[in-house]
Short mmCIF file of C-alpha atoms and ligand atoms in Angstrom, two decimals:
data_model
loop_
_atom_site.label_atom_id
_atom_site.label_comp_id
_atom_site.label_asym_id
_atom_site.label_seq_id
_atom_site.Cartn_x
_atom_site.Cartn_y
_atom_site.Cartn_z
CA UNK Z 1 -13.96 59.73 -2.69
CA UNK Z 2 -11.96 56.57 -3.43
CA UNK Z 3 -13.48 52.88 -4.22
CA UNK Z 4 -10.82 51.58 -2.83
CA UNK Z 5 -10.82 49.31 0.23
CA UNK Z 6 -9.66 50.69 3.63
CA UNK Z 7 -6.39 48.91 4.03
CA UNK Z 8 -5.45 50.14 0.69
CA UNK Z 9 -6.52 53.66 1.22
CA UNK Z 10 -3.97 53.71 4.06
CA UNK Z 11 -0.82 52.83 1.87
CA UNK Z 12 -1.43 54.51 -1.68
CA UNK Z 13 -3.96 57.37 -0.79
CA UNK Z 14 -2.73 60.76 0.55
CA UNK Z 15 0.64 61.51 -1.84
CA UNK Z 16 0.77 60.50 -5.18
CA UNK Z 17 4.32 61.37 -7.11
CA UNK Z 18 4.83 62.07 -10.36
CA UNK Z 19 7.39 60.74 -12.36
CA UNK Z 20 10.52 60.83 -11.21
CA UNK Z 21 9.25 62.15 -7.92
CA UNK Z 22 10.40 60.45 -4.32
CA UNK Z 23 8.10 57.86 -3.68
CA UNK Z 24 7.22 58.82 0.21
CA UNK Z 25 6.07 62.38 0.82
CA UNK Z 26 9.11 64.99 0.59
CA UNK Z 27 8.93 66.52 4.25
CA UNK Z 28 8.78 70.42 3.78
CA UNK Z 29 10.09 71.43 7.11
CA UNK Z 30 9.34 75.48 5.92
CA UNK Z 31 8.05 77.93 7.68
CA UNK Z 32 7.58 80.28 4.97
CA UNK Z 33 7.81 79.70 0.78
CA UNK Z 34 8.73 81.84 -1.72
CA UNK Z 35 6.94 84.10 -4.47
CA UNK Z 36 8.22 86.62 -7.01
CA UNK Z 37 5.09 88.68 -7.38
CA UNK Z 38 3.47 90.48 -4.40
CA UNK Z 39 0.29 90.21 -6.01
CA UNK Z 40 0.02 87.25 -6.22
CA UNK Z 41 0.78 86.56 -2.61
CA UNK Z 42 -2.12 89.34 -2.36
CA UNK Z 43 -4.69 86.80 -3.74
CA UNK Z 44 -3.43 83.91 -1.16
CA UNK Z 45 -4.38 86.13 1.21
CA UNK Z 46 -7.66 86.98 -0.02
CA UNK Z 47 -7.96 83.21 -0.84
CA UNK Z 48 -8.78 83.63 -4.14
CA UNK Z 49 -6.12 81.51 -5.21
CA UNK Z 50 -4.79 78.75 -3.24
CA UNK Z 51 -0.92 77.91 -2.64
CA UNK Z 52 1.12 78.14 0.24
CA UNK Z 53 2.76 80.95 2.27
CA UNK Z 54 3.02 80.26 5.87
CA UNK Z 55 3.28 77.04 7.35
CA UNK Z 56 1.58 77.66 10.67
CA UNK Z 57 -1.93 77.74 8.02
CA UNK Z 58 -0.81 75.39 5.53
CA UNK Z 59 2.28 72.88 4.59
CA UNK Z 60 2.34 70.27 2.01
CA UNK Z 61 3.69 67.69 4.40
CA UNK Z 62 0.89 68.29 7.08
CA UNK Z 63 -1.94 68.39 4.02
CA UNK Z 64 -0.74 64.70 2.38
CA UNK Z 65 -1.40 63.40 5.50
CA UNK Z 66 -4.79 65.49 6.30
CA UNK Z 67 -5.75 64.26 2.51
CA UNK Z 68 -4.95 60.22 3.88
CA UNK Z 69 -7.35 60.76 6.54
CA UNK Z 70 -10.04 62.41 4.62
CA UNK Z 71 -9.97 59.15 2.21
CA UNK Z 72 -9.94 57.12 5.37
CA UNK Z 73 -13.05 58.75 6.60
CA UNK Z 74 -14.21 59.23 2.84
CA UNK Z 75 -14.79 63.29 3.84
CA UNK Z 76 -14.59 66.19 1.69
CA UNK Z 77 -11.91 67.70 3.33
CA UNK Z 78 -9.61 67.82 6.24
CA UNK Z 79 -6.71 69.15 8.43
CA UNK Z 80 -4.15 68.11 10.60
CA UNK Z 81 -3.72 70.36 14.15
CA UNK Z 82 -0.91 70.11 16.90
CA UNK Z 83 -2.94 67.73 19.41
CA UNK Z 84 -6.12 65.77 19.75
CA UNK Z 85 -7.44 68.62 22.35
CA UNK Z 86 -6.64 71.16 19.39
CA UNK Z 87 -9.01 69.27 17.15
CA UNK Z 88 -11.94 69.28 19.26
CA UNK Z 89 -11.35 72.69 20.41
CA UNK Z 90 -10.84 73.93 17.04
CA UNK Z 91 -14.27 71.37 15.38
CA UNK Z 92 -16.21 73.06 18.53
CA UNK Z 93 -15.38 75.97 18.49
CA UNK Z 94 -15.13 76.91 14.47
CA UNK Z 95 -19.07 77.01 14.77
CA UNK Z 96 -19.96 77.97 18.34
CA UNK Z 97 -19.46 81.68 20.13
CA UNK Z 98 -20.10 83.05 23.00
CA UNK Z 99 -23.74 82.64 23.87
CA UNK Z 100 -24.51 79.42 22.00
CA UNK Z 101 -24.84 76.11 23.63
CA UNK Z 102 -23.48 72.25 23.08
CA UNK Z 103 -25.03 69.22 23.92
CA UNK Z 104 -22.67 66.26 24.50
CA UNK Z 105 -22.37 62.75 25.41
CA UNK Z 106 -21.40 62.87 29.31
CA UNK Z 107 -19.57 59.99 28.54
CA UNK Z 108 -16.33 61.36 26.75
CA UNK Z 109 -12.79 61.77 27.36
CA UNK Z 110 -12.07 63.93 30.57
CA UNK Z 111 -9.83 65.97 28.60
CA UNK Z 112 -12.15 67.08 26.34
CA UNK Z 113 -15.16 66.98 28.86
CA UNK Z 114 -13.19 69.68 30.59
CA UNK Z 115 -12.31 71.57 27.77
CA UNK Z 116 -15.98 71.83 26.99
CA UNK Z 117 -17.49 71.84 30.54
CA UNK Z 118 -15.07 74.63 32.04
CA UNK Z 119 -12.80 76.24 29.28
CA UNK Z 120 -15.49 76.55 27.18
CA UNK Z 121 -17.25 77.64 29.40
CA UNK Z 122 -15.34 80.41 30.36
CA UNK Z 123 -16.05 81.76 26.57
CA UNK Z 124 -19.07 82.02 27.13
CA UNK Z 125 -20.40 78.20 25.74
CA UNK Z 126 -22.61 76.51 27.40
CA UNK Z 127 -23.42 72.65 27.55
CA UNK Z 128 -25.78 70.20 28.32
CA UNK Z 129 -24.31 66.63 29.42
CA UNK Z 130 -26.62 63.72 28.48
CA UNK Z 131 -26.24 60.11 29.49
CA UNK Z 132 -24.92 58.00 25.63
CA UNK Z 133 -27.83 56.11 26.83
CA UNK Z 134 -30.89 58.60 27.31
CA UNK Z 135 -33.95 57.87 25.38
CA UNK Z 136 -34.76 60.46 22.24
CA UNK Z 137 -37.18 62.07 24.38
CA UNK Z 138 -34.36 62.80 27.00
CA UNK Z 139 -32.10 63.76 24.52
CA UNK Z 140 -34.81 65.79 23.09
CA UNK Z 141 -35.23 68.00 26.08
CA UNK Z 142 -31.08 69.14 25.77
CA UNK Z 143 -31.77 70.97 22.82
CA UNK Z 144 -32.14 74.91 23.36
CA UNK Z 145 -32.96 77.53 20.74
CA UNK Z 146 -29.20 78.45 21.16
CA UNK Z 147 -27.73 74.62 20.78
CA UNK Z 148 -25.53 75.16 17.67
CA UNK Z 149 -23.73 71.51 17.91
CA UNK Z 150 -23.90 67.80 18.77
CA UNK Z 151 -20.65 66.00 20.12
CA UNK Z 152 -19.73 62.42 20.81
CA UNK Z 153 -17.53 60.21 21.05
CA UNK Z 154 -18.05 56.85 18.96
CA UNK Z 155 -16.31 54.60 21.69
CA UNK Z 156 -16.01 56.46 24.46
CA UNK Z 157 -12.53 56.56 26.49
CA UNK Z 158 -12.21 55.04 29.31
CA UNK Z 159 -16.08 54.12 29.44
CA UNK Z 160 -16.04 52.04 26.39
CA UNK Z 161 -19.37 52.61 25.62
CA UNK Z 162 -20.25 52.30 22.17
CA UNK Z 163 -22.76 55.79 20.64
CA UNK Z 164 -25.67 55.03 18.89
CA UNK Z 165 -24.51 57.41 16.09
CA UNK Z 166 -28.58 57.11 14.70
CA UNK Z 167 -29.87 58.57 17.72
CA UNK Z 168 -27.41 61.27 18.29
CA UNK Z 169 -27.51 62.51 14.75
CA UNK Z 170 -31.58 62.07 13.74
CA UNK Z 171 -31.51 64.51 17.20
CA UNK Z 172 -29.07 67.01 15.50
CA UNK Z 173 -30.04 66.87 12.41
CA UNK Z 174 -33.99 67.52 13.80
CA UNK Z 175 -32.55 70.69 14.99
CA UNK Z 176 -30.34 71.95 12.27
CA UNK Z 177 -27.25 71.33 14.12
CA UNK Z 178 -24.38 69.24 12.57
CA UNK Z 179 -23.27 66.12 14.75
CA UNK Z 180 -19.67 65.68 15.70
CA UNK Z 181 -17.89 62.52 16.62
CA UNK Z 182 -14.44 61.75 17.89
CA UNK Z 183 -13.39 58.50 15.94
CA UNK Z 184 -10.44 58.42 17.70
CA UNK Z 185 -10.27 54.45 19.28
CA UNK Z 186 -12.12 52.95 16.50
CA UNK Z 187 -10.49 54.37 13.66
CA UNK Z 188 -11.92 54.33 10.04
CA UNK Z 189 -10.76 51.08 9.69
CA UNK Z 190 -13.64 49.82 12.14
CA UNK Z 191 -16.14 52.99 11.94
CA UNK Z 192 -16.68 55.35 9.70
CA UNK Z 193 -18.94 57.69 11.34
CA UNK Z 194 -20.27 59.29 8.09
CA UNK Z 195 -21.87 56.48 6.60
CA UNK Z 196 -24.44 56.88 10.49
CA UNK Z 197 -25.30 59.97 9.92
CA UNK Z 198 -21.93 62.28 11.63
CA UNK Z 199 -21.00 65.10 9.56
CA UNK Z 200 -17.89 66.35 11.02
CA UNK Z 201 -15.03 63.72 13.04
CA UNK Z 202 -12.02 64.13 15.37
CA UNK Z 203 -9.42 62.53 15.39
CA UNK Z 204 -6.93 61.87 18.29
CA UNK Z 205 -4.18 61.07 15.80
CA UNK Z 206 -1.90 60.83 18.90
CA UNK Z 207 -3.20 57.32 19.82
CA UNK Z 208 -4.11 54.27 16.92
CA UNK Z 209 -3.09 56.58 14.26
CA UNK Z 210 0.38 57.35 15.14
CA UNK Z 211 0.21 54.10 17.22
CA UNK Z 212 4.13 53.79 18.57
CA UNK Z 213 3.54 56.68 21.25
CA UNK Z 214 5.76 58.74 19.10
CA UNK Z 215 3.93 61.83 18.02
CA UNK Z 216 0.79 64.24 19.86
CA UNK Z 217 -1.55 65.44 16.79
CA UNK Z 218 -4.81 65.68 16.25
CA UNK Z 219 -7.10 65.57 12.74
CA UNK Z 220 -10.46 67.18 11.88
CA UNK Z 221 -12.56 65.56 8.61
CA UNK Z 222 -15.80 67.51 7.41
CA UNK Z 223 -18.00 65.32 5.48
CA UNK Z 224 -18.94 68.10 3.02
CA UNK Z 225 -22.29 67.21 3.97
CA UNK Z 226 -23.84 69.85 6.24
CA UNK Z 227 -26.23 72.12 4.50
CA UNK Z 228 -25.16 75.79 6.33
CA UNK Z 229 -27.23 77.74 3.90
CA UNK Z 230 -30.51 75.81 4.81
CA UNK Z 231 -29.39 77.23 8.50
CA UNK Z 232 -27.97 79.97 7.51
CA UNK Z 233 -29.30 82.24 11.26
CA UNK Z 234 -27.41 79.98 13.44
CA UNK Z 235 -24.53 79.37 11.86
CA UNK Z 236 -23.23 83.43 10.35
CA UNK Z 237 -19.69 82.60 11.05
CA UNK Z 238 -20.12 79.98 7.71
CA UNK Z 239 -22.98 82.05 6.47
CA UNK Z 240 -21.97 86.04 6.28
CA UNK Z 241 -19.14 87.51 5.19
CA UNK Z 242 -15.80 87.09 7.42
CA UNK Z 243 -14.24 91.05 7.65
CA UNK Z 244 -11.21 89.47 9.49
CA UNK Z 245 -10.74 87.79 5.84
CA UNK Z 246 -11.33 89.68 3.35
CA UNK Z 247 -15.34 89.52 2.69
CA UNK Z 248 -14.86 86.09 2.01
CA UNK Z 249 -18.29 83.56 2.72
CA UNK Z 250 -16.90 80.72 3.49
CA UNK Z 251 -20.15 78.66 2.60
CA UNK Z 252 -20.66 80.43 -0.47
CA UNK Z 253 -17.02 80.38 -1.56
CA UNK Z 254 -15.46 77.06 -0.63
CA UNK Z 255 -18.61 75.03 -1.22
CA UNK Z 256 -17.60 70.98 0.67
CA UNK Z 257 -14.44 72.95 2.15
CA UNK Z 258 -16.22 75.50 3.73
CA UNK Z 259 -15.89 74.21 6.89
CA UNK Z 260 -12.44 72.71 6.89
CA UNK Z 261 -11.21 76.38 5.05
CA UNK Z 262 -12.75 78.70 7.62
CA UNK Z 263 -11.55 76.11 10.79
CA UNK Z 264 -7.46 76.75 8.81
CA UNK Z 265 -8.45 80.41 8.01
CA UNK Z 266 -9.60 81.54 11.09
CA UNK Z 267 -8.68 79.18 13.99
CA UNK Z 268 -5.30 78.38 13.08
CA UNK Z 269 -4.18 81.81 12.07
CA UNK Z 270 -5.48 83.07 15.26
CA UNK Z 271 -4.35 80.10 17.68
CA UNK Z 272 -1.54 78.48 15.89
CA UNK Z 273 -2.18 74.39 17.16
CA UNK Z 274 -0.12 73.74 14.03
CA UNK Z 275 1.40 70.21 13.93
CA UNK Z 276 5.23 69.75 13.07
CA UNK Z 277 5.81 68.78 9.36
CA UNK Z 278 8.25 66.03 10.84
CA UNK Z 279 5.69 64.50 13.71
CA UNK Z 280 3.36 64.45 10.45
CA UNK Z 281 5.48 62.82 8.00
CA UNK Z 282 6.10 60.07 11.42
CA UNK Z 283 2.41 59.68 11.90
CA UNK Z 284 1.43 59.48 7.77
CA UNK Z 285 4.45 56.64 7.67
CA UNK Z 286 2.46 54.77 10.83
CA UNK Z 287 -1.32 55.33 9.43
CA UNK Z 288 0.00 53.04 6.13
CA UNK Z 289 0.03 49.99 8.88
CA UNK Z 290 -3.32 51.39 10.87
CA UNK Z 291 -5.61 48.54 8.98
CA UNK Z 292 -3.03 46.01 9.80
CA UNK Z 293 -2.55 47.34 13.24
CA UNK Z 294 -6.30 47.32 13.94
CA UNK Z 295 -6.98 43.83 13.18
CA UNK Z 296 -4.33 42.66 15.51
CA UNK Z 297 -4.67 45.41 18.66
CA UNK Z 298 -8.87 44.22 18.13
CA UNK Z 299 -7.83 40.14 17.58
CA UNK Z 300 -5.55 40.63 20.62
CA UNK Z 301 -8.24 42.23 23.03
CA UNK Z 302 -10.61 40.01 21.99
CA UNK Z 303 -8.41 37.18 22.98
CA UNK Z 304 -7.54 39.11 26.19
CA UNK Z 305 -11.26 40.11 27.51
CA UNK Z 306 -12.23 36.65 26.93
CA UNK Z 307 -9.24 35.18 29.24
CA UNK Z 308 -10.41 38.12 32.11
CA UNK Z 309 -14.02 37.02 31.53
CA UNK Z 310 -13.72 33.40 32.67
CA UNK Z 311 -11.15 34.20 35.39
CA UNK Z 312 -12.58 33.89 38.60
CA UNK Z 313 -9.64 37.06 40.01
CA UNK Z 314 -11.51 39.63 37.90
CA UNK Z 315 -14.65 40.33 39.58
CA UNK Z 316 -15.55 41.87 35.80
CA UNK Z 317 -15.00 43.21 31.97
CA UNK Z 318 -16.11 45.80 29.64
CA UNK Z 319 -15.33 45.44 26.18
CA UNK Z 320 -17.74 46.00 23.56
CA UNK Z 321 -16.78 43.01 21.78
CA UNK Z 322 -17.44 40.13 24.17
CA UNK Z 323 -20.95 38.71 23.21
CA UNK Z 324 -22.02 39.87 27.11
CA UNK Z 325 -21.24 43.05 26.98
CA UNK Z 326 -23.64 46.16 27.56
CA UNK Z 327 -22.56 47.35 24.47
CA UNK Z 328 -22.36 44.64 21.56
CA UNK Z 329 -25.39 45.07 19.97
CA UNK Z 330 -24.22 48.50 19.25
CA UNK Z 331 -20.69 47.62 18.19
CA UNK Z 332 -22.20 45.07 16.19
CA UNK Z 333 -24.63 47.16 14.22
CA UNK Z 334 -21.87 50.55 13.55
CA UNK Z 335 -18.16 48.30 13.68
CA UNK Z 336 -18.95 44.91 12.99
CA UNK Z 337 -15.41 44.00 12.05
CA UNK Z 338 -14.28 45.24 14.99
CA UNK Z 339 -13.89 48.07 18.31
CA UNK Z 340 -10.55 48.77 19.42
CA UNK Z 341 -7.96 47.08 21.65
CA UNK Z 342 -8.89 48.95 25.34
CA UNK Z 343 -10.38 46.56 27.71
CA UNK Z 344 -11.41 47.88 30.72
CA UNK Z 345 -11.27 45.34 34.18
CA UNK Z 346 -12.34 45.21 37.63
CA UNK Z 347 -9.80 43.70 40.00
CA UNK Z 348 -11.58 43.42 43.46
CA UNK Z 349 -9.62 43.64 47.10
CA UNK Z 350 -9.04 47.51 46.84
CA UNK Z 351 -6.65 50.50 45.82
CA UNK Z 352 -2.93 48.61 47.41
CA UNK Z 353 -4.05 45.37 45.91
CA UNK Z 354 -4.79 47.03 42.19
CA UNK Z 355 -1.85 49.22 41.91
CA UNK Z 356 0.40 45.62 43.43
CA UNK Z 357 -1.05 43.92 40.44
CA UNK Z 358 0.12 47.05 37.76
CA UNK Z 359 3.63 46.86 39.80
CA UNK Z 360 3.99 42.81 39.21
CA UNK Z 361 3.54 43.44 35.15
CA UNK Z 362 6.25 42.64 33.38
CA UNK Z 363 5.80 42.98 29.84
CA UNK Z 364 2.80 45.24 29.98
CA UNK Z 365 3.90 49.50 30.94
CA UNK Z 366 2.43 51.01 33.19
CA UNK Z 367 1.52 54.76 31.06
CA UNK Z 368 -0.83 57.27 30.68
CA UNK Z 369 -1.51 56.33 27.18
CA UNK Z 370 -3.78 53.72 25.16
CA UNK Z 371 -3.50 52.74 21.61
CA UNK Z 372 -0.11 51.91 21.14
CA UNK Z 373 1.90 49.07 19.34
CA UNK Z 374 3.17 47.98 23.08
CA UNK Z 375 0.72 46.74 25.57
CA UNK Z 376 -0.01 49.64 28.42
CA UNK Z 377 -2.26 49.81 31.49
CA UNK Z 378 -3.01 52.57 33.92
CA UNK Z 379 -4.86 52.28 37.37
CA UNK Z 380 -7.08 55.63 36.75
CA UNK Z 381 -8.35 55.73 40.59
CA UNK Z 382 -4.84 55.75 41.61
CA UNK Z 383 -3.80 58.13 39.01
CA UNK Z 384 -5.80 60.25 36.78
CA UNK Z 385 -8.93 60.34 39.54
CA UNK Z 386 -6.69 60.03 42.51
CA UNK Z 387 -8.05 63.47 43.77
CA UNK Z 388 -11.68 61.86 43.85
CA UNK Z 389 -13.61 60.17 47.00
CA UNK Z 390 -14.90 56.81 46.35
CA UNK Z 391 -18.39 58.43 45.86
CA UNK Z 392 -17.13 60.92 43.86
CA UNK Z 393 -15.26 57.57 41.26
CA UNK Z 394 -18.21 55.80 41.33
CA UNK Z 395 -19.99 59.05 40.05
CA UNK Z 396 -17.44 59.11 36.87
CA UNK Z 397 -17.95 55.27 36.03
CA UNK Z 398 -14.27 54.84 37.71
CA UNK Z 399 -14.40 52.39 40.22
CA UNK Z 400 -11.82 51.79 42.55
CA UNK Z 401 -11.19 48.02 41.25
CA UNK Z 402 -10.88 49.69 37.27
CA UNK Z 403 -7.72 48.76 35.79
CA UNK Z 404 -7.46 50.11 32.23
CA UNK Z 405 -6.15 47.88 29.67
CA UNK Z 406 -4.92 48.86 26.58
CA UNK Z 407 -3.76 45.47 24.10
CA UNK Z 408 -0.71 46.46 21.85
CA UNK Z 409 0.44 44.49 19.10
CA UNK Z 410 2.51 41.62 20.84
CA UNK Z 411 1.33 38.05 20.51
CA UNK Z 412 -1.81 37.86 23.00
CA UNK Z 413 -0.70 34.65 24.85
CA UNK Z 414 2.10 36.61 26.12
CA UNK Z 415 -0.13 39.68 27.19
CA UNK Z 416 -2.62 36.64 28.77
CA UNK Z 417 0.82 35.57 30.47
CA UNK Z 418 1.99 38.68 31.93
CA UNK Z 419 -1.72 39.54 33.47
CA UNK Z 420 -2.03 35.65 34.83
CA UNK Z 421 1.47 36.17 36.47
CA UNK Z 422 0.59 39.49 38.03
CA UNK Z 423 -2.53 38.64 39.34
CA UNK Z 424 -1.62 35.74 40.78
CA UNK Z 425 1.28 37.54 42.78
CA UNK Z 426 -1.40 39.34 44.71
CA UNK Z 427 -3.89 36.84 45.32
C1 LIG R 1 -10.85 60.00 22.61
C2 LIG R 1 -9.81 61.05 22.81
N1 LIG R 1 -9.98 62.27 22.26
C3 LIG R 1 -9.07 63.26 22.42
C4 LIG R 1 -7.93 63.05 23.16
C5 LIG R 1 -6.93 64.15 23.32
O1 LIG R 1 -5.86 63.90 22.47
P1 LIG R 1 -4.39 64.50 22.71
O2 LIG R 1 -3.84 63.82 23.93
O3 LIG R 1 -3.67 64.21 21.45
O4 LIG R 1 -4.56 65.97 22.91
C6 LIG R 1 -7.70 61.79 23.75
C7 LIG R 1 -6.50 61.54 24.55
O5 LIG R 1 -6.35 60.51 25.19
C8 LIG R 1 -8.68 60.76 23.56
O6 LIG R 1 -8.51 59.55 24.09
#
C-alpha cells in the first residue's frame, strides 16, 4: 500500500514507465495478444502463470487504472467492469448463489436496490432491507443462517444519508459475512471505507471518478482482508476447488487476490461487463484531478446548502455537511474533510411549481446524472418516481417538493445565482 497522500496517489500511482517509456498509460485497444508457445498459453488458462490473452478478462489499460483505484482505496486488489450496476452485481454476486440471503441498507440507489430486490431475486437471492438507521438489535434480527453478505452504501444516493460503517460491519463481521460498501459519492478522497471496518467497495466510476459525464464504468476493490478460510462452509465458491477452472482454490491460491481473481475468472468470463480500454484510459486521465475535483464539488455545495438553508423559498435541505443536518455527526466522524457535492432541497407549492423552477435554470442542466464537473439537477417525482402516488414518494423518502442538486465545479456564486434567479421566477 502506498504512504503517499491521496491527492498524490491520484496523479503518480497506477502506471509507472520505465525508461524511455510514454509517460501516460499506452492504451491497448486488443482484444486478443499474442504467444508463440501453446503451452504456455495452457498455464494462463490454468492460472498458473499470469499474463494476458483475452481482453474481455484482462487488458493492461483497464488494470493501470483498476491498480489507481486500489491505491486510492489502499486495497489489495481490484478491477475495472463495464458499469457501476456491473460492479455491484458482479461484488454480490461473486459470493452469493441461489439460496443464500443479503441484508442491505434500504436506503441505496434504486438501481441497485432493484437489482438486488427483484433480479436477484429471480436467482434465487434473497434480501432483507433494513432502515441505515436501525439499532444493532434490529439489525441483528436480519441476519439468517443463510445471510452470506452485508451491503451499503456510504452516502446513500439520493437519500444522502451518511452509514455508520461501525455498525454495519461489527454486524457482519459477528456473523462471518464480509461487509460491502459502495463508495461511489464520497470517493477515497473523503472516505475510505476500509480503514471502518468494509472489506470489499464499489465503485460507480461513472459519476466523481470519471466526473465530465463522459464514460459508464464501474470498479470493485477487495481489501485483502476477509478471512474465507476461517468461514470456509459459507463461502465454497472461495473455499473448494472451482471445476469450471481448472481445480484452482481461489483462497488457497491467490491469497489477498482471491477475491478480486475469482470475481475476473469467473464473472467476467461468463458475463462479459468488460469496460472499453479507451473509456478507461478517459476515466484514469479524469481520476488524476478527483482530489482536486472533490475539494471544490464539496467547497461548492457547502457554499450552496448554506444559501438554500437561510432562504425562506426552500421549505428545507439535506446535506450531510451543514452543522443541522440529520447526518453530520456521522459525516463528521467517517469524512471529516468532506461528503460530496449532492444537495438535496425541498421547494414547496407542488409538482408544476418544482419542475417551473428546473425549467427557469439557466446555467444549471437539467440530467439524470450527479457528480459531474457541470452543475446538474433532476426533479425525481417528476421523473425517475413519476409512476409513484404521493403515498407511494413519501414511502421512498421522495417527496413531491425534492429537487436534487448536484454542485459541479463552476464558481458557487454563480450556481447561488442561477438557483436565486429561478426560484424567484416562480414565486
Ligand atoms: C451510488 C451508485 N451506485 C451505482 C450506480 C450505478 O452506476 P452506473 O450508472 O454506472 O451503472 C449509481 C448510478 O447513479 C450510483 O449513484
Amino acid at each position: 500500500m502506498s504512504d503517499e497522500r491521496i491527492d498524490t496517489i491520484c496523479v503518480q500511482d497506477g502506471y509507472q514507465p520505465g525508461n524511455g517509456e510514454p509517460r501516460t498509460p499506452p492504451i491497448v485497444q486488443a482484444t486478443t495478444f499474442k504467444y508463440t508457445s501453446s503451452e504456455q498459453m495452457s498455464r494462463l488458462f490454468d492460472l498458473s502463470e499470469s499474463g494476458y490473452f483475452y481482453s474481455r478478462l484482462q487488458n493492461p489499460t483497464n488494470d493501470t487504472v483498476a491498480a489507481k483505484i486500489c491505491e486510492l482505496e489502499g486495497g489489495a486488489a481490484a478491477m475495472l467492469t463495464s458499469s457501476g450496476q456491473a460492479a455491484n452485481f458482479f461484488a454480490l454476486f461473486n459470493i452469493c448463489n441461489a439460496g443464500d440471503h443479503i441484508v442491505a441498507s434500504s436506503a441505496i440507489y434504486g438501481g441497485t436496490f432493484n437489482l438486488i430486490n427483484v433480479t436477484m431475486a429471480k436467482m434465487g437471492i434473497e434480501a432483507t432491507f433494513v432502515s441505515p438507521d436501525c439499532s444493532e438489535e434490529e439489525l441483528e434480527a436480519a441476519f439468517r443462517p443463510n445471510t452470506k453478505v452485508v451491503f451499503g452504501e456510504s452516502i446513500a444516493n439520493p437519500a444522502l444519508i451518511v452509514l455508520d460503517f461501525e455498525k454495519f460491519a461489527a454486524a457482519a463481521h459477528r456473523h462471518g459475512v464480509p461487509l460491502i460498501v459502495d463508495n461511489t459519492f464520497p470517493t477515497p478522497v473523503n472516505c475510505r471505507p476500509f480503514e471502518f471496518g468494509a472489506d470489499i467497495v464499489t465503485h460507480a466510476t461513472t459519476k466523481y471518478m470519471d466526473g465530465h459525464g463522459s464514460c459508464v464504468g464501474g470498479a470493485i476493490v477487495d481489501s485483502g482482508k476477509f478471512d474465507w478460510m476461517a468461514h470456509a462452509d459459507k463461502f465454497p465458491g472461495m473455499t473448494t476447488p472451482d471445476d469450471s477452472y481448472h481445480g484452482v482454490t481461489y483462497a488457497k491460491d491467490f491469497g489477498p487476490a482471491a477475491y478480486i481473481t475469482k470475481a475476473t475468472a469467473q464473472l467476467m468470463r461468463d458475463f462479459g461487463s468488460t469496460p472499453s480500454p479507451i473509456s478507461s484510459w478517459i476515466m484514469g486521465m479524469h481520476l488524476e484531478s478527483l482530489a482536486v475535483r472533490m475539494e471544490r464539488h464539496c467547497a461548492n455545495a457547502q457554499k450552496v446548502a448554506e444559501f438554500l438553508a437561510a432562504d425562506p423559498r426552500v421549505s428545507w435541505v439535506h446535506f450531510p455537511g451543514l452543522p443541522g443536518d440529520r447526518y453530520h455527526a456521522l459525516a463528521q466522524k467517517y469524512m471529516p474533510n468532506g461528503t460530496c457535492g449532492v444537495i438535496s432541497f425541498g421547494v414547496p407549492g407542488g409538482r408544476e411549481k418544482v419542475s417551473s423552477f428546473l425549467d427557469h435554470l439557466k446555467m444549471v442542466s437539467i440530467a439524470t446524472h450527479v457528480a459531474d464537473a457541470r452543475s446538474c439537477t433532476l426533479y425525481p417525482a417528476g421523473t425517475t418516481h413519476r409512476q409513484l402516488t404521493e403515498e407511494q414518494l413519501e414511502e421512498a423518502g421522495v417527496g413531491i417538493d425534492l429537487v436534487r442538486l448536484s454542485c459541479g465545479i463552476e464558481n458557487a456564486d454563480d450556481i447561488i445565482a442561477d438557483l436565486d434567479q429561478a426560484l424567484a421566477a416562480v414565486q
